[in-house]
mmCIF file of N, CA and C in Angstrom:
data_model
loop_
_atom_site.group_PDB
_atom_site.id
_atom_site.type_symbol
_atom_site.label_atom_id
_atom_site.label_comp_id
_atom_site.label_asym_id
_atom_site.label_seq_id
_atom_site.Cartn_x
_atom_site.Cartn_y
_atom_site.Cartn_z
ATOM 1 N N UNK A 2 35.293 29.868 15.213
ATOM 2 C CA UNK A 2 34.179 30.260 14.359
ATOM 3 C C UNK A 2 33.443 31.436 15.002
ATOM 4 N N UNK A 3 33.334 32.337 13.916
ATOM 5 C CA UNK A 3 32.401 33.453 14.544
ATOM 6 C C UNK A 3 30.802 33.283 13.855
ATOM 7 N N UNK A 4 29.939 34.066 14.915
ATOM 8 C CA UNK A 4 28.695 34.264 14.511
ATOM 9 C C UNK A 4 28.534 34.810 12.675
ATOM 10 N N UNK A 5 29.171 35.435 12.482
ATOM 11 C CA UNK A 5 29.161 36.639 11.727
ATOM 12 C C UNK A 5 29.769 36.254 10.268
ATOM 13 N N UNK A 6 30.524 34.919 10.288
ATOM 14 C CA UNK A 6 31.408 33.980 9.349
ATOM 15 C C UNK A 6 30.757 33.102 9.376
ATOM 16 N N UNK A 7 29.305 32.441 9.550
ATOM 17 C CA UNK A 7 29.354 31.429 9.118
ATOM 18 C C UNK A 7 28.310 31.276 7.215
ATOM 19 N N UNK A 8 28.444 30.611 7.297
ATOM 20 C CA UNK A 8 28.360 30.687 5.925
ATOM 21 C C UNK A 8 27.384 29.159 5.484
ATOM 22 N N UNK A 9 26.377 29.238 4.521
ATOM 23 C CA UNK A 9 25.541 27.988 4.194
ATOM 24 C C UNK A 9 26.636 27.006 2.964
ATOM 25 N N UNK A 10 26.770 25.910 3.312
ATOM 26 C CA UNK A 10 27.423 25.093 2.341
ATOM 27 C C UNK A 10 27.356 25.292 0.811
ATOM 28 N N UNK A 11 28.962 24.891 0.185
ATOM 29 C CA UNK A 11 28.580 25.447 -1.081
ATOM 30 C C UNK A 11 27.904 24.526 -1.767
ATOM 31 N N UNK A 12 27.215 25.416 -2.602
ATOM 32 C CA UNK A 12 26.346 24.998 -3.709
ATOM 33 C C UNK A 12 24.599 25.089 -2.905
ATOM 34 N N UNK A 13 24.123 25.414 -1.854
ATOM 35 C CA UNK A 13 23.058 24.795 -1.047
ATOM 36 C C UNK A 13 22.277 25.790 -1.992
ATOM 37 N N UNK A 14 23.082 27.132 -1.878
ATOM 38 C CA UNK A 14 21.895 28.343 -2.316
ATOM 39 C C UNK A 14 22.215 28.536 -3.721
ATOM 40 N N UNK A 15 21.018 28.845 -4.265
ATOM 41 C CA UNK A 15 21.200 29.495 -5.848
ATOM 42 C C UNK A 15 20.442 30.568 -5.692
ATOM 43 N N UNK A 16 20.672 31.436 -6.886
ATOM 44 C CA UNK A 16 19.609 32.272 -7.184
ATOM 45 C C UNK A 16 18.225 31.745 -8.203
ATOM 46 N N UNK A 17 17.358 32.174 -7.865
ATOM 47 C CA UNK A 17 16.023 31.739 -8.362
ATOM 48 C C UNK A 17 15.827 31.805 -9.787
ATOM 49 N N UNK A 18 15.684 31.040 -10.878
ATOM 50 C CA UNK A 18 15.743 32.016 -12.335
ATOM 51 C C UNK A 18 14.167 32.798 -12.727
ATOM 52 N N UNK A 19 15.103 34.036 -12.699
ATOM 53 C CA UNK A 19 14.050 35.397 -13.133
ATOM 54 C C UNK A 19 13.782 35.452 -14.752
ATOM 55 N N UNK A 20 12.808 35.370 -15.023
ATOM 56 C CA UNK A 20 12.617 35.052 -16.133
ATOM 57 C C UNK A 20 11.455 36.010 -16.781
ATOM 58 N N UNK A 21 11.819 36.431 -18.085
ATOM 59 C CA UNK A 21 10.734 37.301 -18.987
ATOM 60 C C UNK A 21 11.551 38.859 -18.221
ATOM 61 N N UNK A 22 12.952 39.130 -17.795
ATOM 62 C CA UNK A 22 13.584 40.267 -17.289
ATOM 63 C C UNK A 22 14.839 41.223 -18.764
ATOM 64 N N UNK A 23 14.614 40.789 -19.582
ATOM 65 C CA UNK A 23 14.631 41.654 -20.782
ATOM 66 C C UNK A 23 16.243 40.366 -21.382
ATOM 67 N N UNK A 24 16.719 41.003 -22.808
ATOM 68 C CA UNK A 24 17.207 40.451 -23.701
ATOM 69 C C UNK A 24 18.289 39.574 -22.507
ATOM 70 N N UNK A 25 19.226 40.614 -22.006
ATOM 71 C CA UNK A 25 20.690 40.547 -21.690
ATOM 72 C C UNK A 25 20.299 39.213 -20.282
ATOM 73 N N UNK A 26 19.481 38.992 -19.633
ATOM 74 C CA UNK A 26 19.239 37.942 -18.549
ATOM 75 C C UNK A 26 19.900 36.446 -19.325
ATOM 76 N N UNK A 27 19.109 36.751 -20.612
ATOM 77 C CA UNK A 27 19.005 35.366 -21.655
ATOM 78 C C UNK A 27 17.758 34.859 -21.654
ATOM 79 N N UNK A 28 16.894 34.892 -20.505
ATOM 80 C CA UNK A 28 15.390 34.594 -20.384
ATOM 81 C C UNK A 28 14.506 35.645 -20.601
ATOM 82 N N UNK A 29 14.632 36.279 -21.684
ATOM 83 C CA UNK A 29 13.890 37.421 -21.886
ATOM 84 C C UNK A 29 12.718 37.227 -23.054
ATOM 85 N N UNK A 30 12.241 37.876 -23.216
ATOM 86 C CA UNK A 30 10.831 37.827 -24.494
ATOM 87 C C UNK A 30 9.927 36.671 -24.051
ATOM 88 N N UNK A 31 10.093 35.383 -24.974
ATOM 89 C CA UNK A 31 9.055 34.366 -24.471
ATOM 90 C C UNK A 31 9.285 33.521 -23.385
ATOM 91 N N UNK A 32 10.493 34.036 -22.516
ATOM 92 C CA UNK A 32 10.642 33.420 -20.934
ATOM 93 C C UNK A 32 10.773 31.943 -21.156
ATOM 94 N N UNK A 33 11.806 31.318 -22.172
ATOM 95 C CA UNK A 33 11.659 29.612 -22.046
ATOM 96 C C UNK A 33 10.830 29.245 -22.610
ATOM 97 N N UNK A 34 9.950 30.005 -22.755
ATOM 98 C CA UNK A 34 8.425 28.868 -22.765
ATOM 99 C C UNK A 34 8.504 28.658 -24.485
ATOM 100 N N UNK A 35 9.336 28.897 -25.078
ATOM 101 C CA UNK A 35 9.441 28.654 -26.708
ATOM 102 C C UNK A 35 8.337 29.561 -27.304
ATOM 103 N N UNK A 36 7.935 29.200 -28.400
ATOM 104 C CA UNK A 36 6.540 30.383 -29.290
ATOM 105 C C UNK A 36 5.706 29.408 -29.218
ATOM 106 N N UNK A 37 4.618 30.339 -29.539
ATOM 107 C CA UNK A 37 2.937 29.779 -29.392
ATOM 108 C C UNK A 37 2.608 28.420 -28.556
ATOM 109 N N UNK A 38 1.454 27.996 -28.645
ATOM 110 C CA UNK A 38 0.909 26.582 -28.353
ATOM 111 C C UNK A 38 0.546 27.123 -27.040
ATOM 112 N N UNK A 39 -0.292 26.066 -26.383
ATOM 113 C CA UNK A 39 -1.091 26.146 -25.456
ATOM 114 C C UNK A 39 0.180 25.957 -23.849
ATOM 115 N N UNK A 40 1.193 25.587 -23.845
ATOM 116 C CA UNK A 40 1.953 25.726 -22.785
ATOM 117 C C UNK A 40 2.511 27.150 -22.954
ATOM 118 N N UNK A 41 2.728 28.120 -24.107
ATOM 119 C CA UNK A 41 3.421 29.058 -24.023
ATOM 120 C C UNK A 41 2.161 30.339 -23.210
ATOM 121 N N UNK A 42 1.338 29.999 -23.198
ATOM 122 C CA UNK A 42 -0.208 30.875 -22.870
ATOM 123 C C UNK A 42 0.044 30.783 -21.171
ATOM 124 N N UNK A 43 -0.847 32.012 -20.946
ATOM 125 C CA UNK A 43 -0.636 32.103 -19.351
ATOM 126 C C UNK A 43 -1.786 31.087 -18.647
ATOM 127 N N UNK A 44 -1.714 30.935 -17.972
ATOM 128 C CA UNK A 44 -2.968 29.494 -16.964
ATOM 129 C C UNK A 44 -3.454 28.333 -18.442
ATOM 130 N N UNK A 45 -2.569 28.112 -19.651
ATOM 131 C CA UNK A 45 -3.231 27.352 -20.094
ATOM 132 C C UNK A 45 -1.831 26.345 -20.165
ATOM 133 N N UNK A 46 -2.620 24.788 -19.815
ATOM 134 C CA UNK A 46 -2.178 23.864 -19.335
ATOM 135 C C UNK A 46 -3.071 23.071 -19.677
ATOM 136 N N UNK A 47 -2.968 21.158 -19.121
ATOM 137 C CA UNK A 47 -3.892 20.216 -19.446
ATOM 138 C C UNK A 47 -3.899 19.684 -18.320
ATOM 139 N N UNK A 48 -4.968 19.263 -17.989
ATOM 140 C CA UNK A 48 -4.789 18.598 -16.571
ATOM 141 C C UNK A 48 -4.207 16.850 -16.412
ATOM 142 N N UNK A 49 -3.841 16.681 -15.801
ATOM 143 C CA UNK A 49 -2.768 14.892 -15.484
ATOM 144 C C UNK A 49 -3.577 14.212 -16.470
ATOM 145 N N UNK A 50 -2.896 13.204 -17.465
ATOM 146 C CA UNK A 50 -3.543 12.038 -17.997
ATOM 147 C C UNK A 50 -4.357 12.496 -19.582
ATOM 148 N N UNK A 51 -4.158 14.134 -19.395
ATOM 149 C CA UNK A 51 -4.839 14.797 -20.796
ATOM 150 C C UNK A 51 -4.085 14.285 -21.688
ATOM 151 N N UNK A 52 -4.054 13.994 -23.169
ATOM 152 C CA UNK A 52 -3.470 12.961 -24.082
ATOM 153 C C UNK A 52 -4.056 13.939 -25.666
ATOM 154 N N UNK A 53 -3.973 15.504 -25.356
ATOM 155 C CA UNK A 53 -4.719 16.060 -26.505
ATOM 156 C C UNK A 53 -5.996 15.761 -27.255
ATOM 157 N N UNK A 54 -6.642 15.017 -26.733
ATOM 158 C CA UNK A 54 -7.757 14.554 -26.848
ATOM 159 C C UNK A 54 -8.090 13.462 -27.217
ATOM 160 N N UNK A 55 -7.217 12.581 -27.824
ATOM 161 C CA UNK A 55 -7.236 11.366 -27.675
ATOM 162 C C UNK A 55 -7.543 10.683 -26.553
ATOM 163 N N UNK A 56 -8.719 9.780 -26.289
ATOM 164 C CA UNK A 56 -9.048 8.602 -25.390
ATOM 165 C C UNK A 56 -7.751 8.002 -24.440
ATOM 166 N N UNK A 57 -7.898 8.719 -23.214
ATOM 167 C CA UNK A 57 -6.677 8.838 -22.691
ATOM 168 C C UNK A 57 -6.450 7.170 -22.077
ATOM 169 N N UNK A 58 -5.183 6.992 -21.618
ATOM 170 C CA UNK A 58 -5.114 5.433 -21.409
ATOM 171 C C UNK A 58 -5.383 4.598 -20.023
ATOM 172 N N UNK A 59 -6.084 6.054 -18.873
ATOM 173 C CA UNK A 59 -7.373 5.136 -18.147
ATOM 174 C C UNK A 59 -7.861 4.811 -18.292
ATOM 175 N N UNK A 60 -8.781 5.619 -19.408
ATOM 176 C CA UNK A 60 -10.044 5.519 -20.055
ATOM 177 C C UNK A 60 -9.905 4.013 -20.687
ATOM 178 N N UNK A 61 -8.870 4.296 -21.675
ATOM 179 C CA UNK A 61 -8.808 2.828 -22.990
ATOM 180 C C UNK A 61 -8.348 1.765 -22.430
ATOM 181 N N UNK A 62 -7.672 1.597 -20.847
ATOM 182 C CA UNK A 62 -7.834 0.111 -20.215
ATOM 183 C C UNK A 62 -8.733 -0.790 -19.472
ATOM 184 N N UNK A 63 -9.330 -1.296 -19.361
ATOM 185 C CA UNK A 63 -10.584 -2.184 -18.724
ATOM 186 C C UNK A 63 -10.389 -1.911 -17.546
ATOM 187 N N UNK A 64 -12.100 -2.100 -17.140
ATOM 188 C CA UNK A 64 -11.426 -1.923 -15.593
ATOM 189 C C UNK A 64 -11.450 -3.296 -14.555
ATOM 190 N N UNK A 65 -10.536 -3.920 -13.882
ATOM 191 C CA UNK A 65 -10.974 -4.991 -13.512
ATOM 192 C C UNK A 65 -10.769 -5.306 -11.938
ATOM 193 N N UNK A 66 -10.936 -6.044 -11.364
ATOM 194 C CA UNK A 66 -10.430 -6.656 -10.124
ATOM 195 C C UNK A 66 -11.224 -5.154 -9.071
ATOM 196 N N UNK A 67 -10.966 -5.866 -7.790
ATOM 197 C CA UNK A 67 -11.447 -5.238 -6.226
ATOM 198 C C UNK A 67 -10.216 -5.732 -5.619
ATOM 199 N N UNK A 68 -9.757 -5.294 -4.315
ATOM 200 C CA UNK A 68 -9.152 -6.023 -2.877
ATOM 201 C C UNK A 68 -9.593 -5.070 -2.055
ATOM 202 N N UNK A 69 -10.496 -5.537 -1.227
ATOM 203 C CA UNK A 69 -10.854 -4.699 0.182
ATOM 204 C C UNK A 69 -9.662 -4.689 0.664
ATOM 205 N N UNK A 70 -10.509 -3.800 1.678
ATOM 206 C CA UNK A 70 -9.211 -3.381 2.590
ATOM 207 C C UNK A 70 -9.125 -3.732 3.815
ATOM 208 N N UNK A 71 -10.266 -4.500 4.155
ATOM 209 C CA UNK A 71 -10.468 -5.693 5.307
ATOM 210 C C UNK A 71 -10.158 -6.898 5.339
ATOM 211 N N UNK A 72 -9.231 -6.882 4.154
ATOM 212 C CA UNK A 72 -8.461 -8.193 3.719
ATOM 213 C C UNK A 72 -7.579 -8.363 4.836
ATOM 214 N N UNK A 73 -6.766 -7.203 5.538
ATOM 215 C CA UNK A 73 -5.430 -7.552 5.799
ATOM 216 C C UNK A 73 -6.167 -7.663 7.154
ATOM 217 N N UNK A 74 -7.496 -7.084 7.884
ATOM 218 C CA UNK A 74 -7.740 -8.311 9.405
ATOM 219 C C UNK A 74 -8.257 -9.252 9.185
ATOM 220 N N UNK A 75 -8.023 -10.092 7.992
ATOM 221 C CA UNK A 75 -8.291 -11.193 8.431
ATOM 222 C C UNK A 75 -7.250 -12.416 7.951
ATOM 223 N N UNK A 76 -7.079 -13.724 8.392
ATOM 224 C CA UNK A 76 -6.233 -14.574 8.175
ATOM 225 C C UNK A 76 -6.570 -16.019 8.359
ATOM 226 N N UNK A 77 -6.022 -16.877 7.452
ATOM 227 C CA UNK A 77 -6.270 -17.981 7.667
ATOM 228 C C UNK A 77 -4.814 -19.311 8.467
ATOM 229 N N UNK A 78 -5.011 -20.580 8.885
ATOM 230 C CA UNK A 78 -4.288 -21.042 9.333
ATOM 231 C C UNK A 78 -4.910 -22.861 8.861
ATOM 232 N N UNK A 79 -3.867 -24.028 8.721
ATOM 233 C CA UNK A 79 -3.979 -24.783 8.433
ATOM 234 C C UNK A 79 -3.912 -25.902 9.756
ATOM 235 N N UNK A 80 -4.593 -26.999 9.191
ATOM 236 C CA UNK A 80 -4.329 -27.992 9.987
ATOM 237 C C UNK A 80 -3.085 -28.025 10.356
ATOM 238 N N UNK A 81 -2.150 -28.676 9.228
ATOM 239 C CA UNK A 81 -0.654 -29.038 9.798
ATOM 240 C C UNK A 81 -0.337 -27.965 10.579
ATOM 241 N N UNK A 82 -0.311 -26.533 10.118
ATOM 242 C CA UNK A 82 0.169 -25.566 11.530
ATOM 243 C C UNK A 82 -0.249 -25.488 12.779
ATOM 244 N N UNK A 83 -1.411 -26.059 12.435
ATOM 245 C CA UNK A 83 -1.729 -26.573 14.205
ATOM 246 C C UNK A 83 -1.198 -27.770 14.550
ATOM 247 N N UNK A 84 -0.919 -28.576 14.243
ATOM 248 C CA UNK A 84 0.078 -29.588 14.665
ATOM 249 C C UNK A 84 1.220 -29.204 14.676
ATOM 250 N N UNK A 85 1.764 -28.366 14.184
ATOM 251 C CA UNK A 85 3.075 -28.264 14.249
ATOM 252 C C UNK A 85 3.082 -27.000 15.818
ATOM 253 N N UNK A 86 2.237 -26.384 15.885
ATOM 254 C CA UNK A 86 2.285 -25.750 17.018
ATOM 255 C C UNK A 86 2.566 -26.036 18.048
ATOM 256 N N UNK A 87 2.147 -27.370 18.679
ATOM 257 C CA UNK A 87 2.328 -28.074 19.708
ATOM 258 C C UNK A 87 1.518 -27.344 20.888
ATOM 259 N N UNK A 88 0.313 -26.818 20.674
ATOM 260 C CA UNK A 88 -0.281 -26.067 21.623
ATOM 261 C C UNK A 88 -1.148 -26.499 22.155
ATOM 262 N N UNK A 89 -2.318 -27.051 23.385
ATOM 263 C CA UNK A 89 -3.641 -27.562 24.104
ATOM 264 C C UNK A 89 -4.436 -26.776 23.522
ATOM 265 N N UNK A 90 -4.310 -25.235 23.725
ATOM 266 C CA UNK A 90 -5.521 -24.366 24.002
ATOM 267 C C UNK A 90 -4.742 -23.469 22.748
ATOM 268 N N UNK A 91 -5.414 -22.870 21.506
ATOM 269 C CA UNK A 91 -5.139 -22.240 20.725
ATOM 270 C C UNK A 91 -6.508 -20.781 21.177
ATOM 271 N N UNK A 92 -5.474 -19.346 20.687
ATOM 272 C CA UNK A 92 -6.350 -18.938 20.712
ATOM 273 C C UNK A 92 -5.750 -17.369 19.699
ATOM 274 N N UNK A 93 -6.530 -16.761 19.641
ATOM 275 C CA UNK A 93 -5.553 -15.555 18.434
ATOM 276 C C UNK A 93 -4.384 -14.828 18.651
ATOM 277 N N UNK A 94 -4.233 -14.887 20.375
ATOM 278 C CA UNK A 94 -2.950 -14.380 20.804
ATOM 279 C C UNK A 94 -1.786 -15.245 20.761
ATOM 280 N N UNK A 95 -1.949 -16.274 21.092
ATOM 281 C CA UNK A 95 -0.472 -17.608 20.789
ATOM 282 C C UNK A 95 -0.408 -17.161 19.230
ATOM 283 N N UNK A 96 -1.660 -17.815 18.172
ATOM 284 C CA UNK A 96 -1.186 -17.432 16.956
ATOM 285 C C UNK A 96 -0.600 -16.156 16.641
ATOM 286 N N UNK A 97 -0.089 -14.776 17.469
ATOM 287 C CA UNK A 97 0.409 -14.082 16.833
ATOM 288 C C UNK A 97 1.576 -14.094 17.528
ATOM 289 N N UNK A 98 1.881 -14.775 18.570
ATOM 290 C CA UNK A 98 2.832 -14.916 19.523
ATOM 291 C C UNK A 98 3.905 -15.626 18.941
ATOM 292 N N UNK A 99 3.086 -16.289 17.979
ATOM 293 C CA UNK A 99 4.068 -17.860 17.544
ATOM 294 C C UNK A 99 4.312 -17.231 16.027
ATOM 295 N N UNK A 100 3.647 -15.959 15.418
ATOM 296 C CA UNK A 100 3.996 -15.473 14.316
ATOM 297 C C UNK A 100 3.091 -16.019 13.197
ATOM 298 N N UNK A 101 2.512 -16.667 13.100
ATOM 299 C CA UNK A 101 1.600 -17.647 12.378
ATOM 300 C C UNK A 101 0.172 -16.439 12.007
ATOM 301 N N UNK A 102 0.054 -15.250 12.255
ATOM 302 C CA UNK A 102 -0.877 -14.680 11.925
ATOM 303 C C UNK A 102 -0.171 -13.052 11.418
ATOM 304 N N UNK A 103 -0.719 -12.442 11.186
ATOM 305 C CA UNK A 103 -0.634 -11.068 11.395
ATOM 306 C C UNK A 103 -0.775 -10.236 12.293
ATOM 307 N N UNK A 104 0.331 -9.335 13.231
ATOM 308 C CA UNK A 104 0.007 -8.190 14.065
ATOM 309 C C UNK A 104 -1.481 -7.741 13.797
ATOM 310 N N UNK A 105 -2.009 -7.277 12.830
ATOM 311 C CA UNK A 105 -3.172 -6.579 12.193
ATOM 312 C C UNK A 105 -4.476 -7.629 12.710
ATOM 313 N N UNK A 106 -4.094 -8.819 12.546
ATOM 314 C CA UNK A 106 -5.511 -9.640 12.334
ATOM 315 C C UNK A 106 -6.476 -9.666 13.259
ATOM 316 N N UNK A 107 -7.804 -9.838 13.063
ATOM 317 C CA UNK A 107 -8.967 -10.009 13.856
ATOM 318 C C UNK A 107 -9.349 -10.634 14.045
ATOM 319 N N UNK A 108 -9.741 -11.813 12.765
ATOM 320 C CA UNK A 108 -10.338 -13.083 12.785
ATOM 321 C C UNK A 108 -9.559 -13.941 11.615
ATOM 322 N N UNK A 109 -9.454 -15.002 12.427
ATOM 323 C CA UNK A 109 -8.585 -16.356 12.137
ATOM 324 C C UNK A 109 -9.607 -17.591 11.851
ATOM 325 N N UNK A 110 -9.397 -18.160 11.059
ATOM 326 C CA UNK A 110 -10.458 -19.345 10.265
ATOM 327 C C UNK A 110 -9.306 -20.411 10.014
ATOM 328 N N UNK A 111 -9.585 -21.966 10.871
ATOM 329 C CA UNK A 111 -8.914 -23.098 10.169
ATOM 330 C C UNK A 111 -9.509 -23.066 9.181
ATOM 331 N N UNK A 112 -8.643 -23.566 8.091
ATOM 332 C CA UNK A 112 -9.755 -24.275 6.723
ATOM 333 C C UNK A 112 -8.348 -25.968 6.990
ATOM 334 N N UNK A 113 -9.351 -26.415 6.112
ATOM 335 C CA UNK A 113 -9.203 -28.003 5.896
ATOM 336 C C UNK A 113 -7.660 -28.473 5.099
ATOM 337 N N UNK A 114 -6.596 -28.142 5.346
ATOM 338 C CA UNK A 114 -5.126 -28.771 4.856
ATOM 339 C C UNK A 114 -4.785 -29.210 5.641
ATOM 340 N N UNK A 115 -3.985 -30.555 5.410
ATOM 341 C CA UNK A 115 -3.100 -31.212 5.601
ATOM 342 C C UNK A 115 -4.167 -31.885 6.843
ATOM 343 N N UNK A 116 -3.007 -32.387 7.670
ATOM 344 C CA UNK A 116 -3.752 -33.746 8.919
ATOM 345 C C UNK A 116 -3.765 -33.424 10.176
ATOM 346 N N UNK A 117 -4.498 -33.514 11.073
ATOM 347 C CA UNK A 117 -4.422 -33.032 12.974
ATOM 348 C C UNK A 117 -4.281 -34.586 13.636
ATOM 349 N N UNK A 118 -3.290 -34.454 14.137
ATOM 350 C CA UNK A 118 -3.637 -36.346 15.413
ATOM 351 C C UNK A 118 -3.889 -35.546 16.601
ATOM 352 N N UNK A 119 -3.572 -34.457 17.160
ATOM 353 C CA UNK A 119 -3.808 -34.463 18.637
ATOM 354 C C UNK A 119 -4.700 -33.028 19.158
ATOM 355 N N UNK A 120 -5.242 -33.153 20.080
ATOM 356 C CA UNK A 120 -6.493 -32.675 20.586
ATOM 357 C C UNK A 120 -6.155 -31.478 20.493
ATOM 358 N N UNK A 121 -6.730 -30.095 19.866
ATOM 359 C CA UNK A 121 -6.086 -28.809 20.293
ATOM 360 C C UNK A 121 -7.592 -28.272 19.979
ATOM 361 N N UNK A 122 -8.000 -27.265 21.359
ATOM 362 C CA UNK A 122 -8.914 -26.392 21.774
ATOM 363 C C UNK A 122 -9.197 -25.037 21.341
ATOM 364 N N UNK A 123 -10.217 -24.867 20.279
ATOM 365 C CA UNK A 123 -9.811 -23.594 19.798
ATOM 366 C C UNK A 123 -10.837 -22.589 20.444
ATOM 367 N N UNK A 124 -10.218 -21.294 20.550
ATOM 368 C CA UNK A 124 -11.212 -20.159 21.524
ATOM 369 C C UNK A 124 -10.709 -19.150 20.725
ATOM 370 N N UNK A 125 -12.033 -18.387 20.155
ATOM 371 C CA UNK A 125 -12.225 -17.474 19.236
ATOM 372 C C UNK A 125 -11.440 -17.512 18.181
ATOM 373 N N UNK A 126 -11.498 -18.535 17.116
ATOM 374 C CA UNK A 126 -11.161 -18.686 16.089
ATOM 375 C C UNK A 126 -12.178 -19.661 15.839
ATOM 376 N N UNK A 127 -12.484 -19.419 14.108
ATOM 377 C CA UNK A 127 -13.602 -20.139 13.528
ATOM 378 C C UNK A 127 -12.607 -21.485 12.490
ATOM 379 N N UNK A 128 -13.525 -22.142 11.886
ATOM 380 C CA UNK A 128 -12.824 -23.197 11.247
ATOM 381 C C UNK A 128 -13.979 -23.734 10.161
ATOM 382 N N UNK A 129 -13.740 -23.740 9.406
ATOM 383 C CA UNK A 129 -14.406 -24.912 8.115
ATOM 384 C C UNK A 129 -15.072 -25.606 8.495
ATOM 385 N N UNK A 130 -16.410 -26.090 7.874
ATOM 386 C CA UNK A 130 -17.045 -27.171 7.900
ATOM 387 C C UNK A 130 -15.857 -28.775 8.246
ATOM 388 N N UNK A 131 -15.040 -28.783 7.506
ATOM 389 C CA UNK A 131 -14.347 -29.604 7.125
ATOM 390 C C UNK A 131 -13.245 -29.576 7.831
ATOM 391 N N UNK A 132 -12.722 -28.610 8.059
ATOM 392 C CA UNK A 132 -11.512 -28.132 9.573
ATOM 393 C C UNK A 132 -12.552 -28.809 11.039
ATOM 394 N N UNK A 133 -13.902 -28.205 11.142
ATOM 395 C CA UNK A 133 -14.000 -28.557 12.487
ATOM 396 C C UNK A 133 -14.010 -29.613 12.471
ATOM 397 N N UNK A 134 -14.672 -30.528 11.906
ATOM 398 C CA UNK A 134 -15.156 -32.343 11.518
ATOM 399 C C UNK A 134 -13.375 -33.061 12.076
ATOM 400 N N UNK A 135 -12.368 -32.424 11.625
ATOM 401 C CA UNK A 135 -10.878 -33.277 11.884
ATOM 402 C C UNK A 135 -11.020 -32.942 13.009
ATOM 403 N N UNK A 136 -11.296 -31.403 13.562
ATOM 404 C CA UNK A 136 -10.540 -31.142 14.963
ATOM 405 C C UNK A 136 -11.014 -32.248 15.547
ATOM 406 N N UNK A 137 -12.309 -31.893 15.680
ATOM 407 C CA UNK A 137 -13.304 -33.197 16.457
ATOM 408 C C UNK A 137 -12.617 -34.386 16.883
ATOM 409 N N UNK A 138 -12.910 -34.555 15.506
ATOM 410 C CA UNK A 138 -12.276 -36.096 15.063
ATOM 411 C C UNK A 138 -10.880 -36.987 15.903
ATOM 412 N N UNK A 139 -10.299 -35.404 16.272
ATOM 413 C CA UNK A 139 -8.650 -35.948 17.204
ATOM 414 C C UNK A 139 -8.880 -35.503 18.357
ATOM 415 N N UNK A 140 -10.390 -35.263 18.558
ATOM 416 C CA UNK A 140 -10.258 -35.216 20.368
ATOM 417 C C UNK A 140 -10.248 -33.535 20.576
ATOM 418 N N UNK A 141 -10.592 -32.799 19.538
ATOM 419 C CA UNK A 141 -10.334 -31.249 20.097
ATOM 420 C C UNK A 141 -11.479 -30.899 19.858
ATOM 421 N N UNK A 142 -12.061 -29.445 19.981
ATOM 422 C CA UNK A 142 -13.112 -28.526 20.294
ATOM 423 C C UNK A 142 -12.686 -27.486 19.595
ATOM 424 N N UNK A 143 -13.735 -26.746 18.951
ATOM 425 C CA UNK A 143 -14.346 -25.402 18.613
ATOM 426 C C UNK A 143 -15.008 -24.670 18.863
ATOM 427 N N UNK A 144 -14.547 -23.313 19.514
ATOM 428 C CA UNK A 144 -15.391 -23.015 20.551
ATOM 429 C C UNK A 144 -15.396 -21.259 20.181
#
């Protein structure tokens, strides 16, 4: 291979279409753009979602619902998954260790499912009225 031979793959390059360059191009007179109306005009256009003036269909759908975006640090965890953990001392790093949370998360909240029998220690994680009352209840702490 020489410097001087090499060559861009076929088909990569085209030529650009020149357009409004007289009869014989084929794109000559109204350049594509067909006759009259507001696309055949120079800078006239509609901007995204324009619907000719009709009540466009942002407008005519309701608007409903929120989701922050501080949704995704935070997470919840259940009784039974703490039993099933098999852990003494719980704390937000085992829960992401053990996969049970999100990489992302900040703050972790037991809430009240399913059943706890054995003592597990929680450090910096919050819990339910009704979550802490079981932990208690089997001999564990919230802390």
């Amino acid at each position: 291979m020489e410097l001087n031979s090499i060559k861009p793959a076929a088909g990569a390059k085209h030529a650009k279409r020149r357009v409004g360059r007289g009869i014989g191009s084929g794109l000559g007179k109204t350049a594509g753009r067909g006759h009259k109306g507001q696309k055949s005009r120079s800078g006239g256009y509609h901007k995204v979602g324009f619907e000719g003036g009709q009540m466009p269909m942002h407008r005519r759908l309701p608007k409903r619902g929120f989701k922050s975006a501080q949704l995704q640090f935070n997470a919840e965890i259940t009784l039974t998954t703490l039993e099933v953990l098999n852990t003494a001392e719980v704390d937000l790093l085992t829960l992401k260790q053990a996969g049970l949370v999100g990489q992302l998360a900040k703050v972790v909240k037991v809430v009240n499912t399913g059943a706890l029998s054995k003592a597990v220690k929680l450090t910096g994680i919050g819990a339910t009225a009704g979550a802490k009352a079981a932990i208690e209840a089997a001999g564990g702490t919230v802390a």
